Each structure stands twice: as C-alpha cells, then as structure tokens.
Coordinates of C-alpha atoms in Angstrom, one line a residue:
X1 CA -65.9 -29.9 -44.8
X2 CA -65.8 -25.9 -44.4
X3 CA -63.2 -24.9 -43.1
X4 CA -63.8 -22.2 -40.0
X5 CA -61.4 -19.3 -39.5
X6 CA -61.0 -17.3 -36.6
X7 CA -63.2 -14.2 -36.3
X8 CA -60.2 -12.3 -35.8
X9 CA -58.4 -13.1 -39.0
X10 CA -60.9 -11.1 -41.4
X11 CA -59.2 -11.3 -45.0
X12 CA -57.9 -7.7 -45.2
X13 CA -57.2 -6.8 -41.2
X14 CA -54.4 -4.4 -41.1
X15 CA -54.2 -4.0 -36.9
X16 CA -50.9 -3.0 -35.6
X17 CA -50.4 -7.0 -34.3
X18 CA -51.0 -8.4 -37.5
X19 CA -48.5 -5.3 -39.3
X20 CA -45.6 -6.0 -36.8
X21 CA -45.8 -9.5 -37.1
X22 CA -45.4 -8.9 -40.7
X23 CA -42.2 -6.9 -40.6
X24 CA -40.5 -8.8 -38.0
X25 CA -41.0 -12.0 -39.9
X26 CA -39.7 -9.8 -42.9
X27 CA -37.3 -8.5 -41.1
X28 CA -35.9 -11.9 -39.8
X29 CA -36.8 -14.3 -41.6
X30 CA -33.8 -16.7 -42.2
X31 CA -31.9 -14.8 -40.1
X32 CA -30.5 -18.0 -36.9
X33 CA -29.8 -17.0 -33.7
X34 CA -25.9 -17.7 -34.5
X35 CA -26.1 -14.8 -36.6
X36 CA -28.0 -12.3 -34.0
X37 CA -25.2 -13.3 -31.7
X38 CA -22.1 -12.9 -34.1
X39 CA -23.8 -9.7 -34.8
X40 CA -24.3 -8.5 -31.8
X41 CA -20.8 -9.7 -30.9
X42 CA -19.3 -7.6 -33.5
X43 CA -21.3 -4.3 -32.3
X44 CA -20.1 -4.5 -28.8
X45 CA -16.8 -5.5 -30.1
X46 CA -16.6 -2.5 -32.4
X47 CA -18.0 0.0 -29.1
X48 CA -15.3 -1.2 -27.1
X49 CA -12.2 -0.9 -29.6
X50 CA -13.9 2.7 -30.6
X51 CA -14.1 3.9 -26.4
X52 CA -10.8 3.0 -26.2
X53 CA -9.6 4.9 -29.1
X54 CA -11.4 7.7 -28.5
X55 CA -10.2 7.5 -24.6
X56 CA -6.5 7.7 -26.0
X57 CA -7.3 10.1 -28.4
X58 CA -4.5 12.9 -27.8
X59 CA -1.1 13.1 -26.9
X60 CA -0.6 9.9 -25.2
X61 CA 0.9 6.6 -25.4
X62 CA -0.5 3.3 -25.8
X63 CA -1.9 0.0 -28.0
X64 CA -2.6 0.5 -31.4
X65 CA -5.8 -1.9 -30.9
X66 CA -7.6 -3.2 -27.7
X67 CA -7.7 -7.5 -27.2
X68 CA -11.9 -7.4 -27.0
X69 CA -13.5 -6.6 -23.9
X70 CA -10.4 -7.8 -21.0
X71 CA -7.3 -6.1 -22.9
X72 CA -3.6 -6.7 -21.0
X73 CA -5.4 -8.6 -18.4
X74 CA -3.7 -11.9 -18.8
X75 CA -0.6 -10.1 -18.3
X76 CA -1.4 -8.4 -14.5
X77 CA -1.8 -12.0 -13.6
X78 CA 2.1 -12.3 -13.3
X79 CA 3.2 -8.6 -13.6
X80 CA 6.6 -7.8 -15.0
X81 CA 8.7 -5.4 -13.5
X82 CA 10.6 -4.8 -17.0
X83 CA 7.1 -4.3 -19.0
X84 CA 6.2 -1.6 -16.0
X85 CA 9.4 0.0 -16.9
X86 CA 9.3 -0.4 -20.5
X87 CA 6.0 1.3 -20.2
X88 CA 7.7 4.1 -17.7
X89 CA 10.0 4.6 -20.7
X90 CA 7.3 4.7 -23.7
X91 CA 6.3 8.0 -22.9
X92 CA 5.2 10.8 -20.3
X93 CA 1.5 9.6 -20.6
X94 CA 1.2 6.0 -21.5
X95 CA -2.4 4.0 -21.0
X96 CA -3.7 0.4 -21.2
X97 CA -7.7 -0.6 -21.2
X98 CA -8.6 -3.8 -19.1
X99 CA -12.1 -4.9 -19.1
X100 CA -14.1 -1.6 -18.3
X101 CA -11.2 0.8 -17.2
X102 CA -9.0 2.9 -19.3
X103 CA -5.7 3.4 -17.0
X104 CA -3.4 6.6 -17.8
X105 CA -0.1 5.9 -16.4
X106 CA 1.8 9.4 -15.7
X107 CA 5.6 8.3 -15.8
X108 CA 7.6 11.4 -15.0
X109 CA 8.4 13.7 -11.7
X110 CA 6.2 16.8 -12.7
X111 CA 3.2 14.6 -14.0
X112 CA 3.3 12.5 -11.2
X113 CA 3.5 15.0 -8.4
X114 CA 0.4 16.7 -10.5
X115 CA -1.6 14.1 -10.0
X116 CA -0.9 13.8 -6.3
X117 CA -1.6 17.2 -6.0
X118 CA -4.9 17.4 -7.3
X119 CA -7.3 16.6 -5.1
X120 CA -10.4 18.5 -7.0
X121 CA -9.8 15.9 -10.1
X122 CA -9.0 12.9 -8.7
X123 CA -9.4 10.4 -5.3
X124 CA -7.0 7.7 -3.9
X125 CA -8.5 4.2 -5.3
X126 CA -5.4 2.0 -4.9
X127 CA -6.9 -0.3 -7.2
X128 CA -10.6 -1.0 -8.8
X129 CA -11.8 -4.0 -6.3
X130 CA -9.7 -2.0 -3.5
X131 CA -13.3 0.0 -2.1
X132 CA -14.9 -3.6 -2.0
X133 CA -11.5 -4.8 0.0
X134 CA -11.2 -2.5 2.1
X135 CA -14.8 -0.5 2.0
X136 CA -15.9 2.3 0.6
X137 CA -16.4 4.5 3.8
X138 CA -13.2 3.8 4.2
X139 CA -11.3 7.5 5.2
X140 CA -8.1 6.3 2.6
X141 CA -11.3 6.9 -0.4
X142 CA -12.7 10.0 1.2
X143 CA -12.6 13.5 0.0
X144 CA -12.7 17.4 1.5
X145 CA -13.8 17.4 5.1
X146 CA -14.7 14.1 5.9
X147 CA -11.2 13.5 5.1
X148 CA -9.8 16.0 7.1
X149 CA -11.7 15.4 10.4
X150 CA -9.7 11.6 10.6
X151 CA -6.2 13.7 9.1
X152 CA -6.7 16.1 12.0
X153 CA -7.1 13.4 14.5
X154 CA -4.5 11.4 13.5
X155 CA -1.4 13.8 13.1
X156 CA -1.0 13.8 16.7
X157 CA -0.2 9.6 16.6
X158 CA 2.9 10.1 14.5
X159 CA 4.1 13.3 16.9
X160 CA 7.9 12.7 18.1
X161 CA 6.5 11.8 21.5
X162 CA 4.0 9.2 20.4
X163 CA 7.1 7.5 18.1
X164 CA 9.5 7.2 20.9
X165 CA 6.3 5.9 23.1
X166 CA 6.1 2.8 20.8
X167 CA 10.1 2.6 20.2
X168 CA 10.1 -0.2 23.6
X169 CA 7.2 -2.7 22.2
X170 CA 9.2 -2.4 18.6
X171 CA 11.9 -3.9 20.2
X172 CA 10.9 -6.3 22.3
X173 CA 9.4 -7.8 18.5
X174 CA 12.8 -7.1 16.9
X175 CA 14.5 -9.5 19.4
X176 CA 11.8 -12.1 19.8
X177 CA 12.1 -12.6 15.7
X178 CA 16.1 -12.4 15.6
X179 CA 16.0 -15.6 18.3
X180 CA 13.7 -16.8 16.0
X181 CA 15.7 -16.5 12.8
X182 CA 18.9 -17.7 14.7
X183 CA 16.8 -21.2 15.1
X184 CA 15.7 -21.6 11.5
X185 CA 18.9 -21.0 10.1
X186 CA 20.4 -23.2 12.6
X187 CA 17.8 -25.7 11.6
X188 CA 18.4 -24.7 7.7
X189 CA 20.4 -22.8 6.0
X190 CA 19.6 -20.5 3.1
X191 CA 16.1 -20.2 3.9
X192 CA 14.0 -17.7 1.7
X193 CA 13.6 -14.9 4.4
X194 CA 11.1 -12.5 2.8
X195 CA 7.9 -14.3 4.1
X196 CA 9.7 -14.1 7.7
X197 CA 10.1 -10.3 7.0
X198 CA 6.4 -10.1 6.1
X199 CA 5.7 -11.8 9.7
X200 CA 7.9 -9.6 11.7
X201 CA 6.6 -6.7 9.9
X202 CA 2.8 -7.5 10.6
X203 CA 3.9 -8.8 14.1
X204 CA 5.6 -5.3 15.1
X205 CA 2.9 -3.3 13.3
X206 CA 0.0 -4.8 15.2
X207 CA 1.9 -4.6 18.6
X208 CA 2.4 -0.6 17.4
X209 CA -1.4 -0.2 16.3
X210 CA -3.3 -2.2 18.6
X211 CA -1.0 -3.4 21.2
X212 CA -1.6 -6.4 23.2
X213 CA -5.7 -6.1 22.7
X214 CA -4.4 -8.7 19.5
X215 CA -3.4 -12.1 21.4
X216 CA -0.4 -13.7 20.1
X217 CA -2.2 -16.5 18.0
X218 CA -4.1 -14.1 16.0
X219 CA -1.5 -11.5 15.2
X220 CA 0.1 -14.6 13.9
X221 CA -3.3 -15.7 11.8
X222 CA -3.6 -12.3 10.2
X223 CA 0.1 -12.4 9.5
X224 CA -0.1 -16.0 8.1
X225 CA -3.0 -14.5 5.8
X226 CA -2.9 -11.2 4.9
X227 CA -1.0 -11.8 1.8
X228 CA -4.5 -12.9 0.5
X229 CA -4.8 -9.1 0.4
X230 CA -2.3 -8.0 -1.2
X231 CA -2.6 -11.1 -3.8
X232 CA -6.6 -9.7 -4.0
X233 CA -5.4 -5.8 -4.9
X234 CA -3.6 -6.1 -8.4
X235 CA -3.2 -3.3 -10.6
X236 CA -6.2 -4.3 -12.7
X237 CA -8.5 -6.9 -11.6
X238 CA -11.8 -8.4 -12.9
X239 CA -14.6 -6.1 -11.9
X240 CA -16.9 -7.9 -9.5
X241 CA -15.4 -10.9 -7.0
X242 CA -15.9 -14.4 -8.0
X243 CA -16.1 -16.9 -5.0
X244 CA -12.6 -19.0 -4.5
X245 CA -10.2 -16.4 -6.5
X246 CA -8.3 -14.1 -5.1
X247 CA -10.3 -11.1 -4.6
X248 CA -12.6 -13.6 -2.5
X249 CA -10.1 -14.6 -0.6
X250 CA -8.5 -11.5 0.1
X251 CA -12.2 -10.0 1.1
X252 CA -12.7 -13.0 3.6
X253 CA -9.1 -12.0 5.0
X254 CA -10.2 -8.7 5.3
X255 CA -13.2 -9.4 7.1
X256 CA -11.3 -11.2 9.5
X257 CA -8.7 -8.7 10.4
X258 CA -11.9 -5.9 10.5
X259 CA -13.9 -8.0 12.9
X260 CA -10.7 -7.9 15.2
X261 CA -9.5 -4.8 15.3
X262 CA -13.1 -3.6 15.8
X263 CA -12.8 -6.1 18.9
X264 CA -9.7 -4.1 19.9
X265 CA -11.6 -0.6 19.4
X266 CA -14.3 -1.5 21.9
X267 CA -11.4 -3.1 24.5
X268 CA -9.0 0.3 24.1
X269 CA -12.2 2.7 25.0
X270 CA -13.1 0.5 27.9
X271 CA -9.3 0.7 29.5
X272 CA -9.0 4.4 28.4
X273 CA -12.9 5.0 30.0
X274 CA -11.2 3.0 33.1
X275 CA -8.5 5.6 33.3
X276 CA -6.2 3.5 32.1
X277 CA -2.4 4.4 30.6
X278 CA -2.1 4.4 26.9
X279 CA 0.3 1.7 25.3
X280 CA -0.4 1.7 21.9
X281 CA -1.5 3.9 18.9
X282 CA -4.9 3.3 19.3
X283 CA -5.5 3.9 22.7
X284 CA -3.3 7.4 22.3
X285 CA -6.3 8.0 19.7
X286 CA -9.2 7.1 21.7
X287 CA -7.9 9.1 24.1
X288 CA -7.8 12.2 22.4
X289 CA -11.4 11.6 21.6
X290 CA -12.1 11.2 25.2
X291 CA -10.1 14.4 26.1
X292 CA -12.3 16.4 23.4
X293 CA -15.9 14.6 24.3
X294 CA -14.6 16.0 28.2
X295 CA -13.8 19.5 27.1
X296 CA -16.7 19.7 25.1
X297 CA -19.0 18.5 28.0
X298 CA -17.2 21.3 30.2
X299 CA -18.5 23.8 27.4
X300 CA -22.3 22.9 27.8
X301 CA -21.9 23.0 31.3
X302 CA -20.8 27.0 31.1
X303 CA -16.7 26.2 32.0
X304 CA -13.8 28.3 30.5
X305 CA -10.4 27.1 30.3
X306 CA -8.4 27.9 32.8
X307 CA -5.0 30.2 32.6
X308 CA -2.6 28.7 30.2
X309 CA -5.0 25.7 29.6
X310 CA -4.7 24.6 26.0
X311 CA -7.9 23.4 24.3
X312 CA -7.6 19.8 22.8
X313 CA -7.7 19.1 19.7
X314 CA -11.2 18.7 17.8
X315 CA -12.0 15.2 17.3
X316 CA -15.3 13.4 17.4
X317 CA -16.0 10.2 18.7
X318 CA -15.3 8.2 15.8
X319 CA -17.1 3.9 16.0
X320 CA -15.6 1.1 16.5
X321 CA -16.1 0.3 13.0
X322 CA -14.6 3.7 11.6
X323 CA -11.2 2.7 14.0
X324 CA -11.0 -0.8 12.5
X325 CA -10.8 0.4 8.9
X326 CA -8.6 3.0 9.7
X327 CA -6.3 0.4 11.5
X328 CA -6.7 -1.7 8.8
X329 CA -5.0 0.7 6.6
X330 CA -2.3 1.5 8.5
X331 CA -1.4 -2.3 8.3
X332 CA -2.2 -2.5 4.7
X333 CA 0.2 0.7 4.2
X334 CA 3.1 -1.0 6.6
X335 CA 2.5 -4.2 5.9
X336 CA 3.4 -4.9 2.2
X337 CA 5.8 -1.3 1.9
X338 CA 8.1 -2.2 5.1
X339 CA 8.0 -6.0 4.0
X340 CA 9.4 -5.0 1.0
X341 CA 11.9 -2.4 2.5
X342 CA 13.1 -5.0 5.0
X343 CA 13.8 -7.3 2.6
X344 CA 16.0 -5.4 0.2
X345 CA 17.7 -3.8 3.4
X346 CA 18.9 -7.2 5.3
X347 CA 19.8 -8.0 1.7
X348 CA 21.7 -4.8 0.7
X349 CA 23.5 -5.2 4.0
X350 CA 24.4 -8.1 3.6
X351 CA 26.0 -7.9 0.1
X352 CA 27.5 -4.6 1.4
X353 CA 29.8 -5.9 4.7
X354 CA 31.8 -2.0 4.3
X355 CA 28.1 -0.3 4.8
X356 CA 27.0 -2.8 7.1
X357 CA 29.8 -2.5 9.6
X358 CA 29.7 1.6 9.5
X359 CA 25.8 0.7 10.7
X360 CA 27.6 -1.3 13.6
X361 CA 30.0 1.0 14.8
X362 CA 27.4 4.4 14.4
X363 CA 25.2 1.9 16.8
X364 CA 27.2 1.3 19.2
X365 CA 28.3 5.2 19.4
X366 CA 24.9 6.5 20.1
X367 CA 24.4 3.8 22.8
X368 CA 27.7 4.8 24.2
X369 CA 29.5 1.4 23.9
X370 CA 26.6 -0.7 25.1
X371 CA 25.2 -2.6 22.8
X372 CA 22.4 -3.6 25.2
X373 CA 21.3 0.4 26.1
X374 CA 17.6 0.4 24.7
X375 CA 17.6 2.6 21.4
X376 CA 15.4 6.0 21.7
X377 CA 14.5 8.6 19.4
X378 CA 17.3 11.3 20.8
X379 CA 20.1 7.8 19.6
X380 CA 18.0 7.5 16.3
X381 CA 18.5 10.9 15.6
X382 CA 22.5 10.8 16.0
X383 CA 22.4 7.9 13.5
X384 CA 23.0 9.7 10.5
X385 CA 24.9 7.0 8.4
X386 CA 21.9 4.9 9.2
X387 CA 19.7 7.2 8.5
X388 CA 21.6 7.8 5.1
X389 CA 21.5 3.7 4.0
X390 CA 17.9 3.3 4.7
X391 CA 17.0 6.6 2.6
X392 CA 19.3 5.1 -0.1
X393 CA 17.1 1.5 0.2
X394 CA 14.4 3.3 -0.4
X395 CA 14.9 5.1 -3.0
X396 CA 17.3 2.3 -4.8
X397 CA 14.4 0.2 -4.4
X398 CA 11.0 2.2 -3.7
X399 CA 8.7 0.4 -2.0
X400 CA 5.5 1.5 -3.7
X401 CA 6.2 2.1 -7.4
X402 CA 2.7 3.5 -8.9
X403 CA -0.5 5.2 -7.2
X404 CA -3.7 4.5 -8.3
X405 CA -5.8 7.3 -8.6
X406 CA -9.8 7.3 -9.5
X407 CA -10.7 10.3 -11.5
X408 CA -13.6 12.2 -10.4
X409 CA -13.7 14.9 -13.3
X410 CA -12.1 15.4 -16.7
X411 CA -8.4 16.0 -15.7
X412 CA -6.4 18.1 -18.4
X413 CA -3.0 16.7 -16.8
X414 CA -1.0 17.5 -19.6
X415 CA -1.0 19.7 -22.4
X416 CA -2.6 18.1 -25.4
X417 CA -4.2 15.3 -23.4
X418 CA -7.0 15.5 -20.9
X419 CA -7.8 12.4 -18.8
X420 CA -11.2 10.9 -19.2
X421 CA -13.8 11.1 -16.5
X422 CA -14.4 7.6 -14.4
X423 CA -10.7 6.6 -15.8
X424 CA -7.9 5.4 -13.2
X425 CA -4.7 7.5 -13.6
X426 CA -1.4 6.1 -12.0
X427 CA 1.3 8.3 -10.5
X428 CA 4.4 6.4 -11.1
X429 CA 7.1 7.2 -8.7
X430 CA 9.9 4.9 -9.4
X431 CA 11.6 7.0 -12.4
X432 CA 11.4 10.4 -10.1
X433 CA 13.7 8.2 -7.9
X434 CA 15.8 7.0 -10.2
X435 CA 16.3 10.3 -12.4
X436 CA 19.9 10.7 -13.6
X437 CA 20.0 14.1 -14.0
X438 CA 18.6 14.3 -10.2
X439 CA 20.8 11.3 -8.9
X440 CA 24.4 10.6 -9.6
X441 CA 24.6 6.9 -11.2
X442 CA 21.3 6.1 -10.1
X443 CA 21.3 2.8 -10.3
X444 CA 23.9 2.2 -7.8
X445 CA 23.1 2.0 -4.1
X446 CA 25.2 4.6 -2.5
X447 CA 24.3 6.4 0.8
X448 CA 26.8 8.6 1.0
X449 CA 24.7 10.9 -1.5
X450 CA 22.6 11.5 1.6
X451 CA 25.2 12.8 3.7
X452 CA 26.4 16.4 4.0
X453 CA 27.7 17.6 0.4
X454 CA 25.8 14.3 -1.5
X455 CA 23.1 15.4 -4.3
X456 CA 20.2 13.5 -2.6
X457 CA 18.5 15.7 0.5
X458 CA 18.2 18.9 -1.9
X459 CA 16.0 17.1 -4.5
X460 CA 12.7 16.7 -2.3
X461 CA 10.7 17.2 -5.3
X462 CA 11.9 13.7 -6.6
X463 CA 11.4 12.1 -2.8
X464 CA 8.3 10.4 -3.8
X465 CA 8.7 7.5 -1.8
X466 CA 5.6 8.7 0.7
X467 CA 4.0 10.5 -1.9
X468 CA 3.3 14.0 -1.8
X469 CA -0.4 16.5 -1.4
X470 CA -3.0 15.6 0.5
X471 CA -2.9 11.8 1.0
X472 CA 1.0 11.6 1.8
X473 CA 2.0 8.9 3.6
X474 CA 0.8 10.1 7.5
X475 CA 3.0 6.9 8.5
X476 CA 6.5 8.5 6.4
X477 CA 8.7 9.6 10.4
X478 CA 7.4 5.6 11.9
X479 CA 8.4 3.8 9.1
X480 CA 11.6 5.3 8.6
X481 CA 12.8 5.5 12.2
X482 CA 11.4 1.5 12.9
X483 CA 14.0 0.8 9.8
X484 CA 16.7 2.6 11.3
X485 CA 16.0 0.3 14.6
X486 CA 15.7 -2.3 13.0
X487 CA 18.9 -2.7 11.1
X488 CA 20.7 -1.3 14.0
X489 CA 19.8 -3.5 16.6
X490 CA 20.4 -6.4 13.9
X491 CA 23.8 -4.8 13.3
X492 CA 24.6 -5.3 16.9
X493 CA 23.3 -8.8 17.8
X494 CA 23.3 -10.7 14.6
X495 CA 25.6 -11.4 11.9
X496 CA 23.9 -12.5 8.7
X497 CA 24.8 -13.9 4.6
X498 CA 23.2 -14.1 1.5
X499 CA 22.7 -16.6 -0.8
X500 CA 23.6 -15.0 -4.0
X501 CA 21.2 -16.5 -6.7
X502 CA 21.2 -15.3 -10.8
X503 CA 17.9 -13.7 -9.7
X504 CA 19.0 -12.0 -6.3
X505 CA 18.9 -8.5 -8.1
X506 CA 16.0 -9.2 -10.2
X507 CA 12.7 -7.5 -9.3
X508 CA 9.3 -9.4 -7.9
X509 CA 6.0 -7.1 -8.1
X510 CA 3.5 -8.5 -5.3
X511 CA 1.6 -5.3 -4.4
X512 CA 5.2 -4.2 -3.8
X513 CA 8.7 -5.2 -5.2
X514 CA 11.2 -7.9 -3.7
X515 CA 13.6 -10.0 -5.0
X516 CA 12.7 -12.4 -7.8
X517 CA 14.0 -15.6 -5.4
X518 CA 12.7 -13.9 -2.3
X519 CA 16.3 -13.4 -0.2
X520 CA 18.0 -16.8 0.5
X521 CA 19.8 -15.7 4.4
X522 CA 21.6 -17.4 6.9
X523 CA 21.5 -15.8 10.3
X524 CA 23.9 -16.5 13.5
X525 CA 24.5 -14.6 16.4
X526 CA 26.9 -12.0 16.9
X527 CA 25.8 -11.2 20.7
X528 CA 23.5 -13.0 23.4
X529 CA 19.9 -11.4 22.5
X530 CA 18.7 -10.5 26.1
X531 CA 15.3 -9.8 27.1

C-alpha cells in the first residue's frame, strides 16, 4: 500500500517551522531536563556570587564568597551580639549579602553620623519587611516635605509642657505595676522580669499616646503581643511574608494594634470637637489640628488676628489612619528601646546598691522629704545624679545598636567606596558609645562621667543613642525624663535583688539588647504604694 504524506511535508521544504525545528532538535538533542536545570542553576549561581562581588568591589570589608542566593541568613535567625561586634571591629565599612540585599554596615562615629545625615542619599527603612509591617505611607519612610508637615506637627507633643502634662498618668502605671511586681515575687522569687518590663513599658506608653480611649484589656492584648513585631523586624529577613512565620505574625499583630488606635483617632476628635480637655498625646495633636482648621476658617471669612494673637501652628487635618501609623510608631520606637533600657537599669541598680541609694536620697530631696509628693518636671530637673545613671545606662548599654537605612542613590560614603543604589546601609551606633579615646574605661558603668568635670556631656558627637539629622529620635526629652521617674519612684517605694546568673552580663539582641537570661529580680516593698 502507498504510503500518503502530508501535503505539507514536500521533500525539500525549507519554511522557517521546519528550519527551527531543525536546530532546536540539533541544538538539544540529548540534552535531559536535569542538565537544563543544573545549568541554569549554575548561571544564576555564578550572577549572584558576581553582584555581590562587584557590590563589594572597593574599599570595604566583607566575605570572600557569597552562600548561593540566602548568604548569612541562617545566622540572623539567632543573632549574635559578639559576631555584630566582631563585624563592628573588621573594619570602618563592612557588608554581608542576604538573599537580594547587599547590607553596608558603617561601624565608626564619623561614618555613622554621615549616614544619618544624609537625607538626599538615603531614607529610614528599619528593616526590608519593615514598610510591609508597618506600611509604606507610613511618615517614619517618608522623605522632603511630606515628612516635614507630620515633624512640624508633632514638635509641639514633646514641648516641656506637654511632658509634665503626661508625668500624672505615668505614674499612676508606675505604681499599679510595682504592686504588681510586689505580688509575683511574693508568689515567686527570682522571676525573669524583662517580659514584665516590656508590659509596663507598653502599658505606660499607650496611657501616654492614647490615653484611656485603649480599655484596659486591650492595652494588655497589644502588650501580650507586640513582641510578634519585633520578632517579625530582623536585621535581614526573607523578602515576601510566608503565612504562620514570623513576619505573618507580626503583620497580623500589627493590624490589630492599627485598627485600634485608628478607633482611638476617631474617639479623640469627637471629645476634642465636643470641647473636651486634652489628656493624652493624641488628643494635644488633634487639637492643634482643630486650632489650625479654626484659624484657617477665620481667614476665608476676611478675620485678622487680633493684638498680640499668635497664629497656630500649620497643620492639616491629618486621617484617622495617618494618626494610627504614626501612633504606631511611637510605640514601636518606646516599646522595644525603653524595654530594653528598663531592664538593664533595675538591673544595674540593683547590682550597684552605692548608685542605687544616691538615686534614693536625690529623690527624696527634690520632693522635700516626702516620698509621697507627686514627681514633676521642675523635681526631675533637680535630679541630676539621676539624670547622670540613666545617661550612663544608656550609653553602657544603648538601646538601639544599628539603623537601617534604604539607599535611594549611589552614596560615595567613604573615600574609595561608594554604596550601591537599592543597597541597605546600617549606621552602627554602639562603638560611637563605647569609644575609648572619647570615654574613660568604657566599658565600665560609671555615671559620675556625666556630672560636672566628667568626660561625657562635651562629646555630643558620640551621643548617638537618639540618632542624629533629620529622623532623630522626636521621642529623645520623654523617654529620658519617664526613666528618671521611673527609677526614682522605684527607689523610694521598692527595694529590689538580682539573681546573678553566668549570663547576667551577657547580651540578648531581640530588636534591641537585654540580658542573655532576661533579669532574674525579686521585688519587696520598701514603702506602702498609695494611690
């Protein structure tokens, strides 16, 4: 039987179908589909060690070679303080590459302060999932203007007069918790106390920001929680959230605490609209966007000021959803940075009974020999040994170590190097604090180098503990005079030990650094805590 071919396949026909098939059957022939993929492995394997080196290409520090694709991931999972500081001390640039991002660490005073002062190469970025944690429209990630016009409004909530406003709510936390510890050490001894210090702290910032808009039960959810966030915001993280890790729980924490505070926004603008007296941060800020919306509504109707009348300051009306993340941040920034501080200060104090009972007696001073005379900011400001030990705590142990910074241009930070576009460069500020040609023996806590004729006050360029440039810390006059409150009122009414453990002086990096056992306390009382 003849056999019948297709029309189309003419003995001879060269059409472009019948020449590709050709060559890709030449081309492939043999070749499996393990062998596409070990080649294609290698290719992307090769790109990725070759970006890296060419990213580190200068005068910098860092790897010889890349681990494929994730780098030092593994590593951030249970960060080191002694590899952050053996990285510190490789150099003044150093840099790591995890998964996409090549990270520039800038380890010394002048580098780091550069960085913070340069606004026109790089943005605040805390860390790579932070803009996804936090959202991007958030005002901590915005630049030029739009980040002035929530700067400008916000000044006026950290004035001496707003602080001493809040000083009363502060505490009335401060005593409520010390009952409290009094009862768990009663009920155990040697309890680790820094998850009770991240409590208070949340507890006495959410009073602060939002007042009592935040019932009781959920200032104690979002304090029971927010540690998802900070466990969500590591130095490096993988790129894109991955339901049930830690970035997806830290993003479902955060949309809790959003969707309540944006509550709180709508409840503070109906009291303020109702004429109502402001009693927290947030309603002091709503109402200076009342005040301006007023005098701008006198404008259009053809008003002047009168004699002597000051105009308010310029502020729009910012959403309910604007206030939230803005609230948000506050309490990120207190939250994890005056946990930390707390921790190291009760346990300083406590391992330091000679600087502990100066505290006491400079308390009772100011207060004029009543111990039960409410503190205010005229009494803070006559503590100076106070003042002095919780400087010293903070530089001893800083709070916040590194900065993350996104950069938005080619940054030529440092002659010979010049920081890749897209790249995230890290301010560190721990060695500025602990400089020894700056600091005399700096690794000793000793607050006397604060006080008249001490070394510490006249190096301000190494007081990076609240950074420095544009995005300092807004928050720098609160945090420091609720420490000095803190420890004094504790000096007066409580009387506290510590548990020494091998790793009581060893450093924990969560977000922020504790001790590595977390601060085993006992707490009794000295004096009947009134309220």
């Amino acid at each position: 039987m003849a056999s019948q071919s297709s029309p189309h396949a003419v003995p001879g026909d060269s059409s472009p179908e019948m020449l590709g098939g050709n060559m890709v059957s030449q081309l492939f022939g043999g070749v499996s589909y393990w062998s596409l993929a070990v080649t294609l492995f290698i290719l992307c394997v090769t790109y990725d060690q070759a970006k890296y080196q060419w990213n580190k290409w200068g005068n910098i520090v860092g790897p010889a070679f890349k681990l494929p694709f994730m780098g030092p991931f593994l590593e951030s999972i249970d960060p080191k303080f002694e590899e952050y500081a053996a990285k510190w001390a490789s150099g003044p640039l150093s840099c790591v590459s995890v998964f996409h991002k090549f990270v520039v660490i800038a380890s010394t005073r002048d580098l780091a302060r550069k960085v913070l002062n340069s606004p026109m190469y790089v943005r605040p970025c805390v860390v790579d999932i932070a803009k996804k944690i936090l959202r991007p429209t958030n005002w901590v990630f915005l630049d030029g203007k739009a980040h002035v016009d929530y700067r400008k409004g916000l000044n006026g909530l950290f004035t001496r007069k707003a602080l001493s406003e809040y000083l009363p709510g502060q505490e009335d936390m401060h005593k409520r918790y010390f009952k409290r510890w009094i009862q768990i050490s009663k009920k155990t001894p040697n309890v680790k106390f820094m998850p009770e210090f991240r409590e208070i702290n949340c507890a006495v910032s959410c009073r602060t920001f939002v007042g009592n808009y935040s019932s009781d039960e959920k200032v104690k959810k979002i304090s029971d929680d927010y540690y998802k966030v900070t466990a969500a915001l590591d130095l490096v993280n993988f790129p894109i959230i991955i339901p049930y890790t830690r970035t997806w729980y830290g993003k479902k924490c955060a949309d809790m605490v959003l969707e309540e505070f944006s509550e709180c926004a709508q409840k503070s603008k109906d009291h303020m609209a109702a004429g109502g007296v402001p009693h927290c941060l947030l309603d002091y800020w709503v109402k200076s966007m009342f005040e301006y919306k007023a005098y701008e509504e006198r404008l259009a109707r053809g008003e002047t000021l009168a004699p002597g009348e000051k105009a308010p300051a310029s502020i729009r009306m910012f959403t309910n959803w604007e206030i939230a993340q803005t609230i948000f941040t506050f309490l990120f920034a207190s939250q994890d940075a005056s946990s930390s501080a707390t921790t190291w200060l009760f346990q300083i104090m406590a391992d330091r009974p000679d600087c502990l009972e100066k505290v006491r007696e400079e308390a009772l001073r100011v207060r004029g020999g009543d111990p039960y005379k409410p503190a205010d900011i005229d009494m803070l400001d006559q503590m100076v040994y106070t003042r002095a030990v919780v400087k010293e705590c903070l530089r001893y142990r800083p709070p916040v170590t590194m900065v993350p910074y996104e950069v938005k241009k080619s940054f030529p930070v440092a002659e010979g190097y010049i920081v890749p576009k897209g790249s995230m460069i890290v301010p560190t500020l721990y060695p500025a604090l602990h400089d020894p040609e700056v600091y005399v023996d700096p690794e000793t806590f000793n607050p006397d180098r604060w006080l008249e004729g001490g070394e510490a006050e006249a190096a301000v360029k190494n007081w990076l503990v609240f950074g420095t440039g544009p995005h300092y810390c807004l928050g720098q006059t609160y945090a420091t005079y609720n420490f000095m409150a803190m420890i004094s009122l504790a000096s007066l009414m409580l009387e506290w030990e510590h548990h020494v453990t091998p790793k009581s002086e060893k450093i924990k990096v969560f977000a922020t650094i504790f001790p590595m056992d977390d601060c085993f306390l006992t707490f009794k009382e000295r004096l009947p805590i009134l309220d």
